[in-house]
C-alpha positions as a printed Julia matrix, in Angstrom:
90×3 Matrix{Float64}:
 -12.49    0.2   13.27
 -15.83   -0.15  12.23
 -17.36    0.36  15.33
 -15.29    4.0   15.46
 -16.27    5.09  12.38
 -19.84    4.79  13.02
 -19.49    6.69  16.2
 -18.44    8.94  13.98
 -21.51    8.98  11.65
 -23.37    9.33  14.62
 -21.67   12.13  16.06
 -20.53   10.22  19.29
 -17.95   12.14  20.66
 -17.9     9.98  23.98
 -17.29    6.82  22.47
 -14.53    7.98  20.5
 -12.63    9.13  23.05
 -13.14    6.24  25.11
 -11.57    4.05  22.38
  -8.54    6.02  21.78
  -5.52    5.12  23.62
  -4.43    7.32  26.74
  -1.16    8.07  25.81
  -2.52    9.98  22.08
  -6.12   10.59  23.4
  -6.89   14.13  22.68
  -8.48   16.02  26.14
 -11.79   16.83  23.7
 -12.84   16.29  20.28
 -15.2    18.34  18.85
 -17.25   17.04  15.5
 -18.84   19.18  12.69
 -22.49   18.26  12.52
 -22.86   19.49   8.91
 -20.25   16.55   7.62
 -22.33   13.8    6.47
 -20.57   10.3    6.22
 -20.5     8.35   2.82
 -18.96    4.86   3.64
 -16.45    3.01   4.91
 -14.07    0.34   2.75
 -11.56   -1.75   5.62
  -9.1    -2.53   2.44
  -6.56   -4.95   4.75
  -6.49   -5.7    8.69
  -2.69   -6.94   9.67
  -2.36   -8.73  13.34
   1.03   -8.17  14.28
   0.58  -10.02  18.01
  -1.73  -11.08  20.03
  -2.64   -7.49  21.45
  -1.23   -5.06  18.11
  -2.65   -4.99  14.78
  -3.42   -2.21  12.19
  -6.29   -1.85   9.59
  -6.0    -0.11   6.44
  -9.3     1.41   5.52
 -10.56    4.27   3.45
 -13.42    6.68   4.5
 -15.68    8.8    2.17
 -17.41   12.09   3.8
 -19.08   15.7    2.99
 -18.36   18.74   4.58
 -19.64   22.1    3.06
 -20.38   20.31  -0.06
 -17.21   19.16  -0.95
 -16.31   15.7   -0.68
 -13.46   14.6    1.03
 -11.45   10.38   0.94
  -9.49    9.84   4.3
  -6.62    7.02   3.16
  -5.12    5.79   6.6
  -3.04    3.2    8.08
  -4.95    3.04  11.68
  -2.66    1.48  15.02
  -4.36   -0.32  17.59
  -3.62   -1.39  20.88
  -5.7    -3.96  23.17
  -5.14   -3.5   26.72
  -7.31   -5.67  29.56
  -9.13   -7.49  27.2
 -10.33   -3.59  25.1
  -8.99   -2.61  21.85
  -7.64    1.18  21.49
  -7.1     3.09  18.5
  -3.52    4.74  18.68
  -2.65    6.09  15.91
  -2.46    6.35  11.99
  -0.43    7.41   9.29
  -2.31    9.11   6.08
């Protein structure tokens, strides 16, 4: 998780991407370079098995000078050793 949300802070499309799972992987993702990240707070990581788990986290960011809290309840999947975000309910 907190290796995704810096790619985000640092605008790394790529890496993103390559951490999402295949089967909810979007084809491109396309970042706004005005948003300027505030912090991250990881409020509760669950392991459900050895290769599922979920993190509960809340993210702070600025876009067009109005700030914006992401709540989420993030899925992840670790296939061949690798750890892939799935999914995530707001």
């Amino acid at each position: 998780m907190r290796s995704r949300y810096c790619a985000f802070v640092l605008n790394r499309s790529a890496y993103l991407l390559a951490t999402w799972h295949a089967s909810t992987r979007p084809a491109d993702m396309r970042q706004d370079d005005s948003t300027q990240w505030l912090g991250l707070e990881v409020r509760r990581h669950t392991v459900n098995d050895a290769d599922h788990a979920e993190v509960e986290f809340v993210a702070r960011y600025r876009t067009a000078g109005r700030g914006v809290r992401i709540h989420e309840r993030s899925r992840f999947v670790r296939e061949a050793g690798r750890w892939y975000y799935v999914d995530g309910d707001l």
